[in-house]
Amino acid sequence: MVVQLFNTDGRTIQEFKPLVPGRVGMYTCGPTVYNFSHIGNLRTYIFEDLLRRALEYAGYDVTHVMNVTDVGHLTDDGDSGEDKIVKSARERGRSVWEIAEMYTAAFFRDIELLGIERPTVVCRATDHIPEMIALAGRLEERGLTYRAGGNLYYDISRFPEYGRMALLDRQELQAGARVEIDANKRNPRDFALWFTSSKFEHQAMQWDSPWGRGYPGWHLECSAMSMKYLGERFDIHCGGVDHIPVHHTNEIAQSEGATGAKWVSYWIHGEFLLLDRAKMARSSGRFVTLSDLAERGVEPADYRYFCLGAHYRSQLQFSDEALEAARNARRGLAERMSRLREEAEPAASEGLSERSRGYLDEFRGAIALDLGSPRALSALWGLLKDSGVRAGEKLAAAFEMNRVLGLDLSEEPAESASEVDQGTLDLVRERERSRKEGDYARADAIRERLRSQGIAVEDTPQGTKWSRVK
Ligand code: AMP
Ligand code: ZN
């Protein structure tokens, strides 16, 4: 399977060619752990997971590295404002370490619920301070930095390629058109590699360095950690589109500035989730988390389906109606799958008919062309609705597609069918429907009726589970 991807560096769809045959090194910018992730952040991680799964499906051995930002990310992506974690700790009356630990755990819980594969390497910024100091030192040796006001800055005028990937306007850069609060900078686009206590006296996390006791600028960690785990040249770097003009631009300046050579082959960026036409953002205070969705009866897999229904490079408008449609579709899919499981065992893949292979080809074609998840989903639906394909084949082909989609399609054999009668199963489904429709009184009544028949139901983030009461 030849995978084609839209490379932000060059703005074209390109055939993916790894540096080492059969292997992929992929780095994705991870969360800043000062609060819960909102579902906009999670959209980006879902797209990155789709990319990883697609590459694995195409036969590559993927090493996926993700950082966790637990120091240095200021409330502004430039160098103004306050460290987000310090601010959150003060507001919540906790230590910075407690805040980082709490929200790191919450993040990994969220991504697990969403069926996102755990990265091969998860690395925390605070565990890599020596690597960051070494990288800043290399930049200093190469004459790409200056010291001012106790801080160490990257001097973009010494890196002629600055802004290449983001297509930043050179003239505008030279004129320094943007307003900048940090008077130490020679150019507003210069950025801090290391802050000393001269900037934030009360920063709780501090380390010794050649430039004084202090802490790293946010961009430094991604260059230092990606190169540590993936080498100084690797295949893919991802993130949300907001990272293109500042964070990723600065990462390139640091890494290519230090090595003097090209760093990353493919830059892949996911578009925003919008709330009322604006980017969903924690800073605006108007954001939705996975637990908010759970309260509305929307499961993580429903949200994953919602995201896959749009191409990752299109903006996606969040709305209750659209989410509800995705929820119904995803559950319809799961129901079809469990009915098929009642009818048949998945067929062996060699035994698939031409017809079902046709759907698989359509699916692969969609995914291979820049992760076309909407078309891939319609191939899955086409397969399931085709009365000319036997149940076992449908199951086999759908499970294969789901290796890439990562939806909760009840892959476990339904312990249900053989053990209880159809009437009981219908009641379980009816109760789930009532819950979805918000008719909790009816849902409770059905629960009681099931209990009297010896069946206990439990609502979990993965859907309603039931078991026989012993
Ligand atoms: P942060 O934790 O703020 O560093 O953001 C984590 C990831 O979420 C980054 O890759 C951002 O680009 C991405 N992101 C932030 N807001 C949105 C949004 N509304 N929609 C999609 N991705 C987003
Ligand atoms: Zn990053």
Short mmCIF file of C-alpha atoms and ligand atoms in Angstrom, two decimals:
data_model
loop_
_atom_site.label_atom_id
_atom_site.label_comp_id
_atom_site.label_asym_id
_atom_site.label_seq_id
_atom_site.Cartn_x
_atom_site.Cartn_y
_atom_site.Cartn_z
CA MET A 1 0.00 0.00 0.00
CA VAL A 2 1.56 3.28 -1.11
CA VAL A 3 0.66 6.02 1.37
CA GLN A 4 0.36 9.62 0.20
CA LEU A 5 0.31 12.49 2.66
CA PHE A 6 -0.11 16.22 2.52
CA ASN A 7 3.20 17.71 3.59
CA THR A 8 2.89 21.19 5.09
CA ASP A 9 6.54 21.63 4.16
CA GLY A 10 5.93 22.22 0.46
CA ARG A 11 2.10 22.18 0.65
CA THR A 12 1.66 19.22 -1.67
CA ILE A 13 0.45 15.66 -1.44
CA GLN A 14 3.54 13.47 -1.58
CA GLU A 15 4.23 9.76 -1.66
CA PHE A 16 5.47 8.71 1.75
CA LYS A 17 9.01 7.34 1.54
CA PRO A 18 10.62 6.46 4.87
CA LEU A 19 14.30 7.07 5.53
CA VAL A 20 14.77 3.42 6.47
CA PRO A 21 12.73 0.91 4.45
CA GLY A 22 9.87 -0.54 6.47
CA ARG A 23 10.33 1.77 9.44
CA VAL A 24 8.81 5.08 10.46
CA GLY A 25 9.95 7.53 13.12
CA MET A 26 7.06 9.77 14.10
CA TYR A 27 6.94 12.55 16.66
CA THR A 28 3.72 14.17 17.85
CA CYS A 29 3.58 17.20 20.13
CA GLY A 30 1.80 16.08 23.27
CA PRO A 31 -0.33 17.84 25.86
CA THR A 32 0.56 20.66 28.18
CA VAL A 33 -0.67 19.15 31.40
CA TYR A 34 -2.20 22.07 33.25
CA ASN A 35 -5.85 21.18 32.72
CA PHE A 36 -8.03 18.51 31.13
CA SER A 37 -7.68 18.11 27.39
CA HIS A 38 -10.68 19.42 25.52
CA ILE A 39 -12.19 17.53 22.64
CA GLY A 40 -10.44 19.88 20.18
CA ASN A 41 -7.05 18.76 21.50
CA LEU A 42 -8.33 15.20 21.34
CA ARG A 43 -9.33 15.60 17.70
CA THR A 44 -5.65 16.19 16.94
CA TYR A 45 -4.59 13.06 18.84
CA ILE A 46 -7.25 11.03 17.04
CA PHE A 47 -5.95 12.16 13.65
CA GLU A 48 -2.39 11.30 14.70
CA ASP A 49 -3.55 7.88 15.83
CA LEU A 50 -5.27 7.37 12.47
CA LEU A 51 -1.99 8.22 10.77
CA ARG A 52 -0.04 5.81 12.92
CA ARG A 53 -2.56 3.01 12.42
CA ALA A 54 -2.64 3.63 8.66
CA LEU A 55 1.15 3.35 8.50
CA GLU A 56 1.09 0.19 10.58
CA TYR A 57 -1.63 -1.22 8.36
CA ALA A 58 0.56 -0.39 5.37
CA GLY A 59 3.19 -2.63 6.95
CA TYR A 60 5.51 -0.13 8.59
CA ASP A 61 7.05 -0.59 11.97
CA VAL A 62 6.24 2.76 13.60
CA THR A 63 8.16 4.28 16.50
CA HIS A 64 5.86 6.93 17.88
CA VAL A 65 7.27 9.46 20.32
CA MET A 66 5.09 11.89 22.25
CA ASN A 67 6.20 14.49 24.76
CA VAL A 68 4.35 15.69 27.81
CA THR A 69 4.90 19.39 28.47
CA ASP A 70 5.19 19.85 32.20
CA VAL A 71 7.31 22.97 32.20
CA GLY A 72 7.98 26.04 30.09
CA HIS A 73 4.78 26.50 28.08
CA LEU A 74 3.69 30.08 28.67
CA THR A 75 0.13 31.32 28.40
CA ASP A 76 1.17 32.89 25.12
CA ASP A 77 2.87 30.74 22.46
CA GLY A 78 5.46 33.50 22.17
CA ASP A 79 7.45 34.32 25.26
CA SER A 80 5.04 36.49 27.13
CA GLY A 81 2.68 35.52 29.90
CA GLU A 82 3.13 33.06 32.69
CA ASP A 83 3.96 29.34 32.77
CA LYS A 84 0.61 27.58 32.28
CA ILE A 85 1.34 24.96 34.94
CA VAL A 86 2.49 27.49 37.52
CA LYS A 87 -0.70 29.48 36.95
CA SER A 88 -2.90 26.40 37.20
CA ALA A 89 -1.15 25.27 40.40
CA ARG A 90 -1.69 28.65 42.03
CA GLU A 91 -5.35 28.75 41.03
CA ARG A 92 -5.98 25.25 42.34
CA GLY A 93 -3.83 25.54 45.46
CA ARG A 94 -1.64 22.57 44.44
CA SER A 95 2.04 22.12 43.67
CA VAL A 96 3.20 22.27 40.06
CA TRP A 97 4.24 18.63 40.30
CA GLU A 98 0.82 17.57 41.54
CA ILE A 99 -0.89 19.47 38.73
CA ALA A 100 1.36 17.90 36.11
CA GLU A 101 0.85 14.42 37.49
CA MET A 102 -2.91 14.77 37.81
CA TYR A 103 -3.49 16.03 34.28
CA THR A 104 -0.98 13.66 32.72
CA ALA A 105 -2.95 10.76 34.21
CA ALA A 106 -6.21 12.31 32.96
CA PHE A 107 -4.77 12.69 29.47
CA PHE A 108 -3.72 9.05 29.20
CA ARG A 109 -7.09 7.95 30.48
CA ASP A 110 -8.79 10.04 27.79
CA ILE A 111 -6.70 8.73 24.95
CA GLU A 112 -7.16 5.16 26.08
CA LEU A 113 -10.93 5.63 26.12
CA LEU A 114 -10.69 6.99 22.59
CA GLY A 115 -8.92 3.86 21.36
CA ILE A 116 -5.71 5.80 20.71
CA GLU A 117 -2.67 3.53 20.73
CA ARG A 118 -0.21 4.45 23.43
CA PRO A 119 2.91 6.05 21.94
CA THR A 120 6.01 3.84 21.84
CA VAL A 121 7.85 6.46 23.92
CA VAL A 122 6.23 9.03 26.20
CA CYS A 123 8.74 11.58 27.44
CA ARG A 124 8.32 14.34 29.99
CA ALA A 125 10.04 17.67 29.52
CA THR A 126 11.22 17.77 33.14
CA ASP A 127 13.04 14.45 32.63
CA HIS A 128 15.07 15.88 29.74
CA ILE A 129 16.54 19.12 31.02
CA PRO A 130 20.17 18.01 30.38
CA GLU A 131 19.32 17.20 26.73
CA MET A 132 17.71 20.64 26.34
CA ILE A 133 20.70 22.40 27.89
CA ALA A 134 23.02 20.46 25.55
CA LEU A 135 20.97 21.49 22.50
CA ALA A 136 20.89 25.15 23.53
CA GLY A 137 24.66 24.89 24.07
CA ARG A 138 25.13 23.57 20.53
CA LEU A 139 23.15 26.51 19.17
CA GLU A 140 25.25 28.90 21.18
CA GLU A 141 28.45 27.31 19.82
CA ARG A 142 27.18 27.79 16.29
CA GLY A 143 26.55 31.46 16.92
CA LEU A 144 22.77 31.27 16.67
CA THR A 145 21.96 32.75 20.06
CA TYR A 146 22.46 35.82 22.21
CA ARG A 147 22.09 36.56 25.90
CA ALA A 148 19.93 39.40 27.08
CA GLY A 149 18.38 40.25 30.42
CA GLY A 150 19.67 36.98 31.86
CA ASN A 151 17.92 34.87 29.21
CA LEU A 152 19.25 32.99 26.22
CA TYR A 153 17.52 33.79 22.92
CA TYR A 154 17.53 32.25 19.47
CA ASP A 155 18.61 34.79 16.89
CA ILE A 156 16.45 34.11 13.83
CA SER A 157 18.49 36.46 11.65
CA ARG A 158 21.30 33.86 11.80
CA PHE A 159 19.09 31.13 10.34
CA PRO A 160 18.22 32.07 6.75
CA GLU A 161 15.68 29.27 6.38
CA TYR A 162 13.57 30.60 9.27
CA GLY A 163 9.86 30.33 8.49
CA ARG A 164 10.30 28.11 5.40
CA MET A 165 7.74 25.48 6.34
CA ALA A 166 5.20 28.06 7.57
CA LEU A 167 5.74 30.27 4.49
CA LEU A 168 6.40 33.26 6.73
CA ASP A 169 7.02 36.45 4.88
CA ARG A 170 10.74 37.33 5.06
CA GLN A 171 10.16 41.02 4.70
CA GLU A 172 7.63 41.05 7.45
CA LEU A 173 10.04 39.07 9.63
CA GLN A 174 12.83 41.56 9.06
CA ALA A 175 10.60 44.52 9.78
CA GLY A 176 9.46 42.86 12.98
CA ALA A 177 5.84 43.63 12.34
CA ARG A 178 4.39 41.90 15.36
CA VAL A 179 4.02 43.58 18.70
CA GLU A 180 6.34 42.08 21.27
CA ILE A 181 6.43 42.62 24.98
CA ASP A 182 9.88 41.18 25.69
CA ALA A 183 12.24 44.15 25.28
CA ASN A 184 15.30 41.86 25.44
CA LYS A 185 14.65 40.58 21.95
CA ARG A 186 16.38 41.98 18.90
CA ASN A 187 13.62 40.72 16.63
CA PRO A 188 10.09 40.01 17.88
CA ARG A 189 10.30 36.54 16.34
CA ASP A 190 13.43 35.64 18.30
CA PHE A 191 12.49 33.22 21.05
CA ALA A 192 13.78 32.15 24.43
CA LEU A 193 15.80 28.96 24.73
CA TRP A 194 16.44 29.42 28.42
CA PHE A 195 14.87 31.70 31.02
CA THR A 196 16.74 32.50 34.18
CA SER A 197 15.07 33.59 37.36
CA SER A 198 15.43 37.13 36.09
CA LYS A 199 12.20 36.64 34.18
CA PHE A 200 10.10 34.61 36.58
CA GLU A 201 11.39 34.82 40.11
CA HIS A 202 8.75 32.52 41.47
CA GLN A 203 9.01 29.70 38.99
CA ALA A 204 8.90 26.57 41.14
CA MET A 205 10.70 24.36 38.64
CA GLN A 206 14.29 25.49 38.17
CA TRP A 207 17.55 23.93 37.09
CA ASP A 208 21.18 25.05 36.90
CA SER A 209 22.53 25.82 33.46
CA PRO A 210 25.47 27.63 31.82
CA TRP A 211 23.15 30.66 31.56
CA GLY A 212 22.11 30.65 35.19
CA ARG A 213 19.47 28.90 37.24
CA GLY A 214 16.18 28.81 35.41
CA TYR A 215 14.12 26.76 33.02
CA PRO A 216 13.78 26.03 29.30
CA GLY A 217 11.68 27.77 26.68
CA TRP A 218 8.79 25.65 25.48
CA HIS A 219 10.03 24.91 21.94
CA LEU A 220 13.31 23.44 23.06
CA GLU A 221 11.85 20.27 24.53
CA CYS A 222 10.38 18.94 21.28
CA SER A 223 13.64 19.35 19.36
CA ALA A 224 15.69 17.81 22.15
CA MET A 225 13.43 14.85 22.89
CA SER A 226 12.50 13.96 19.30
CA MET A 227 16.18 13.87 18.34
CA LYS A 228 17.06 11.85 21.40
CA TYR A 229 14.56 9.10 20.61
CA LEU A 230 14.31 9.26 16.81
CA GLY A 231 17.72 10.54 15.73
CA GLU A 232 18.73 13.83 14.15
CA ARG A 233 16.82 13.00 10.99
CA PHE A 234 13.40 11.35 11.07
CA ASP A 235 10.27 10.88 9.01
CA ILE A 236 7.16 12.54 10.42
CA HIS A 237 6.30 15.35 12.80
CA CYS A 238 2.67 16.17 13.60
CA GLY A 239 0.51 18.58 15.53
CA GLY A 240 -2.40 20.94 15.18
CA VAL A 241 -2.29 23.71 12.55
CA ASP A 242 -1.81 26.33 15.26
CA HIS A 243 1.71 25.00 15.72
CA ILE A 244 2.79 25.83 12.17
CA PRO A 245 3.76 29.52 12.51
CA VAL A 246 5.46 29.54 15.92
CA HIS A 247 6.13 26.27 17.70
CA HIS A 248 7.06 24.09 14.73
CA THR A 249 8.81 26.94 12.98
CA ASN A 250 10.97 27.40 16.07
CA GLU A 251 11.54 23.68 16.44
CA ILE A 252 12.91 23.58 12.87
CA ALA A 253 15.14 26.57 13.57
CA GLN A 254 16.56 24.85 16.67
CA SER A 255 17.06 21.38 15.19
CA GLU A 256 18.31 22.34 11.74
CA GLY A 257 20.27 25.19 13.29
CA ALA A 258 22.07 22.73 15.58
CA THR A 259 22.76 19.99 13.01
CA GLY A 260 23.13 22.14 9.90
CA ALA A 261 21.04 19.58 8.01
CA LYS A 262 17.43 18.76 7.17
CA TRP A 263 15.53 17.42 10.13
CA VAL A 264 12.02 16.09 9.35
CA SER A 265 10.76 14.77 6.00
CA TYR A 266 6.98 15.19 6.42
CA TRP A 267 5.10 17.75 8.48
CA ILE A 268 1.48 16.69 8.91
CA HIS A 269 -1.01 19.04 10.59
CA GLY A 270 -4.58 18.54 11.70
CA GLU A 271 -7.25 21.24 11.46
CA PHE A 272 -9.26 22.64 14.33
CA LEU A 273 -12.40 21.60 16.00
CA LEU A 274 -14.58 24.70 16.09
CA LEU A 275 -17.11 25.81 18.63
CA ASP A 276 -19.41 28.51 17.24
CA ARG A 277 -17.04 29.13 14.35
CA ALA A 278 -14.02 29.76 16.60
CA LYS A 279 -11.23 27.38 17.58
CA MET A 280 -12.18 25.48 20.71
CA ALA A 281 -9.60 26.67 23.23
CA ARG A 282 -9.02 26.31 26.94
CA SER A 283 -7.99 29.94 27.16
CA SER A 284 -11.47 31.07 26.02
CA GLY A 285 -13.02 29.11 28.89
CA ARG A 286 -15.53 27.60 26.45
CA PHE A 287 -14.52 24.08 25.88
CA VAL A 288 -15.92 20.59 26.15
CA THR A 289 -14.17 17.56 27.65
CA LEU A 290 -14.77 13.84 27.26
CA SER A 291 -16.52 13.77 30.64
CA ASP A 292 -18.89 16.52 29.47
CA LEU A 293 -19.73 14.28 26.53
CA ALA A 294 -20.22 11.27 28.81
CA GLU A 295 -22.76 13.27 30.79
CA ARG A 296 -24.68 13.78 27.57
CA GLY A 297 -24.59 10.05 26.88
CA VAL A 298 -21.92 10.36 24.20
CA GLU A 299 -19.21 7.72 24.45
CA PRO A 300 -15.58 8.24 23.46
CA ALA A 301 -15.99 5.91 20.46
CA ASP A 302 -18.92 8.06 19.28
CA TYR A 303 -16.66 11.10 19.37
CA ARG A 304 -13.93 9.23 17.55
CA TYR A 305 -16.48 8.33 14.86
CA PHE A 306 -17.55 11.99 14.70
CA CYS A 307 -13.94 13.01 14.04
CA LEU A 308 -13.36 10.31 11.44
CA GLY A 309 -16.42 11.53 9.59
CA ALA A 310 -14.46 14.65 8.56
CA HIS A 311 -11.12 14.79 6.79
CA TYR A 312 -8.33 15.73 9.20
CA ARG A 313 -7.41 18.79 7.11
CA SER A 314 -10.93 20.23 7.23
CA GLN A 315 -12.20 22.32 10.05
CA LEU A 316 -14.91 20.52 11.97
CA GLN A 317 -17.79 22.36 13.58
CA PHE A 318 -18.92 20.92 16.89
CA SER A 319 -22.68 20.74 17.35
CA ASP A 320 -25.03 18.58 19.37
CA GLU A 321 -26.93 17.54 16.24
CA ALA A 322 -23.83 16.45 14.34
CA LEU A 323 -22.53 14.61 17.38
CA GLU A 324 -25.84 12.86 17.85
CA ALA A 325 -25.85 11.75 14.22
CA ALA A 326 -22.34 10.34 14.70
CA ARG A 327 -23.40 8.61 17.89
CA ASN A 328 -26.34 6.94 16.22
CA ALA A 329 -24.25 5.91 13.25
CA ARG A 330 -21.49 4.44 15.41
CA ARG A 331 -23.92 2.54 17.54
CA GLY A 332 -25.76 1.35 14.45
CA LEU A 333 -22.43 0.03 13.25
CA ALA A 334 -21.73 -1.75 16.53
CA GLU A 335 -25.22 -3.24 16.52
CA ARG A 336 -24.81 -4.54 12.99
CA MET A 337 -21.52 -6.06 13.99
CA SER A 338 -22.96 -7.84 17.00
CA ARG A 339 -25.84 -9.18 14.92
CA LEU A 340 -23.33 -10.49 12.40
CA ARG A 341 -21.41 -12.12 15.23
CA GLU A 342 -24.55 -13.91 16.24
CA GLU A 343 -24.83 -15.27 12.71
CA ALA A 344 -21.29 -16.23 11.86
CA GLU A 345 -17.62 -16.42 12.69
CA PRO A 346 -15.27 -14.09 10.77
CA ALA A 347 -14.17 -15.74 7.52
CA ALA A 348 -10.51 -16.45 6.88
CA SER A 349 -9.00 -13.55 4.96
CA GLU A 350 -7.83 -15.80 2.09
CA GLY A 351 -11.39 -16.91 1.61
CA LEU A 352 -12.82 -13.47 0.84
CA SER A 353 -14.87 -13.10 -2.31
CA GLU A 354 -14.07 -10.60 -5.03
CA ARG A 355 -16.96 -8.50 -3.84
CA SER A 356 -15.76 -8.04 -0.29
CA ARG A 357 -12.19 -7.56 -1.48
CA GLY A 358 -13.57 -4.72 -3.60
CA TYR A 359 -14.73 -2.93 -0.44
CA LEU A 360 -11.36 -3.50 1.18
CA ASP A 361 -9.63 -2.04 -1.87
CA GLU A 362 -11.89 0.99 -1.74
CA PHE A 363 -11.12 1.37 1.95
CA ARG A 364 -7.36 1.08 1.44
CA GLY A 365 -7.45 3.53 -1.44
CA ALA A 366 -9.27 6.06 0.73
CA ILE A 367 -6.87 5.74 3.65
CA ALA A 368 -3.77 5.66 1.46
CA LEU A 369 -4.71 8.96 -0.15
CA ASP A 370 -3.97 11.37 2.69
CA LEU A 371 -6.05 9.52 5.27
CA GLY A 372 -9.45 9.88 3.63
CA SER A 373 -11.42 8.68 6.65
CA PRO A 374 -14.87 9.82 5.41
CA ARG A 375 -14.51 7.70 2.27
CA ALA A 376 -13.08 4.88 4.31
CA LEU A 377 -16.16 4.92 6.54
CA SER A 378 -18.44 4.82 3.55
CA ALA A 379 -16.56 1.75 2.27
CA LEU A 380 -17.26 0.11 5.62
CA TRP A 381 -20.94 0.98 5.45
CA GLY A 382 -21.13 -0.19 1.84
CA LEU A 383 -19.75 -3.54 2.89
CA LEU A 384 -22.09 -3.98 5.84
CA LYS A 385 -25.18 -3.05 3.85
CA ASP A 386 -24.39 -5.25 0.87
CA SER A 387 -26.80 -8.18 0.98
CA GLY A 388 -24.63 -10.00 -1.54
CA VAL A 389 -21.79 -10.48 0.97
CA ARG A 390 -21.93 -13.31 3.51
CA ALA A 391 -21.91 -12.47 7.24
CA GLY A 392 -18.54 -14.09 7.95
CA GLU A 393 -16.88 -12.15 5.15
CA LYS A 394 -18.42 -8.91 6.32
CA LEU A 395 -17.03 -9.51 9.76
CA ALA A 396 -13.56 -10.34 8.52
CA ALA A 397 -13.36 -7.32 6.21
CA ALA A 398 -14.87 -4.96 8.79
CA PHE A 399 -12.46 -6.06 11.50
CA GLU A 400 -9.62 -5.50 9.08
CA MET A 401 -10.85 -1.96 8.35
CA ASN A 402 -11.21 -1.37 12.04
CA ARG A 403 -7.51 -1.95 12.59
CA VAL A 404 -7.17 1.50 11.05
CA LEU A 405 -10.39 3.13 12.27
CA GLY A 406 -10.00 1.98 15.88
CA LEU A 407 -13.71 2.14 16.66
CA ASP A 408 -15.33 0.12 19.39
CA LEU A 409 -17.10 -2.44 17.22
CA SER A 410 -17.59 -5.17 19.80
CA GLU A 411 -14.80 -7.28 18.42
CA GLU A 412 -15.14 -9.63 21.35
CA PRO A 413 -17.49 -12.46 20.55
CA ALA A 414 -20.83 -11.36 21.95
CA GLU A 415 -21.18 -13.58 25.00
CA SER A 416 -24.80 -12.60 24.65
CA ALA A 417 -26.40 -14.37 21.81
CA SER A 418 -26.00 -17.99 22.75
CA GLU A 419 -26.86 -17.46 26.40
CA VAL A 420 -29.98 -15.33 26.46
CA ASP A 421 -33.05 -15.12 24.37
CA GLN A 422 -33.74 -12.43 21.81
CA GLY A 423 -36.39 -10.81 24.04
CA THR A 424 -33.79 -10.02 26.70
CA LEU A 425 -31.37 -8.60 24.14
CA ASP A 426 -34.15 -6.42 22.75
CA LEU A 427 -34.83 -5.10 26.24
CA VAL A 428 -31.15 -4.21 26.73
CA ARG A 429 -31.18 -2.32 23.44
CA GLU A 430 -34.45 -0.61 24.22
CA ARG A 431 -33.06 0.57 27.52
CA GLU A 432 -30.00 1.96 25.75
CA ARG A 433 -32.25 3.78 23.31
CA SER A 434 -34.26 5.28 26.16
CA ARG A 435 -31.08 6.53 27.77
CA LYS A 436 -29.96 8.07 24.52
CA GLU A 437 -33.24 9.84 24.22
CA GLY A 438 -32.96 11.10 27.76
CA ASP A 439 -35.90 9.02 29.01
CA TYR A 440 -34.12 7.92 32.17
CA ALA A 441 -37.31 6.91 33.98
CA ARG A 442 -38.05 4.37 31.28
CA ALA A 443 -34.40 3.25 31.21
CA ASP A 444 -34.55 2.64 34.97
CA ALA A 445 -37.80 0.73 34.68
CA ILE A 446 -36.28 -1.54 32.05
CA ARG A 447 -33.22 -2.03 34.22
CA GLU A 448 -35.49 -3.27 37.03
CA ARG A 449 -37.33 -5.59 34.67
CA LEU A 450 -34.03 -7.05 33.46
CA ARG A 451 -32.88 -7.47 37.03
CA SER A 452 -36.00 -9.46 37.81
CA GLN A 453 -34.99 -11.72 34.89
CA GLY A 454 -31.53 -12.19 36.42
CA ILE A 455 -29.70 -9.74 34.15
CA ALA A 456 -27.66 -6.85 35.56
CA VAL A 457 -26.81 -3.93 33.27
CA GLU A 458 -24.00 -1.49 33.72
CA ASP A 459 -23.33 1.71 31.78
CA THR A 460 -19.65 2.03 31.00
CA PRO A 461 -17.75 4.52 28.83
CA GLN A 462 -17.67 1.77 26.18
CA GLY A 463 -21.44 1.32 26.20
CA THR A 464 -23.95 -0.73 28.09
CA LYS A 465 -22.57 -4.01 29.36
CA TRP A 466 -24.71 -6.70 30.88
CA SER A 467 -24.12 -9.89 32.78
CA ARG A 468 -26.05 -12.62 34.43
CA VAL A 469 -26.54 -12.11 38.14
CA LYS A 470 -25.04 -15.11 39.94
P1 AMP B 1 -1.86 21.90 24.02
O1 AMP B 1 -2.11 20.90 25.11
O2 AMP B 1 -2.50 23.20 24.26
O3 AMP B 1 -0.37 22.03 23.73
O4 AMP B 1 -2.53 21.35 22.68
C1 AMP B 1 -2.43 20.00 22.32
C2 AMP B 1 -2.74 19.79 20.85
O5 AMP B 1 -4.09 20.15 20.54
C3 AMP B 1 -1.88 20.61 19.90
O6 AMP B 1 -1.41 19.77 18.85
C4 AMP B 1 -2.82 21.67 19.36
O7 AMP B 1 -2.46 22.06 18.07
C5 AMP B 1 -4.13 20.94 19.37
N1 AMP B 1 -5.34 21.80 19.44
C6 AMP B 1 -5.57 22.84 20.26
N2 AMP B 1 -6.82 23.36 20.06
C7 AMP B 1 -7.39 22.60 19.08
C8 AMP B 1 -8.68 22.60 18.44
N3 AMP B 1 -9.63 23.47 18.75
N4 AMP B 1 -8.90 21.66 17.49
C9 AMP B 1 -7.96 20.75 17.17
N5 AMP B 1 -6.74 20.68 17.75
C10 AMP B 1 -6.44 21.60 18.70
ZN ZN B 2 6.19 20.33 20.07
#
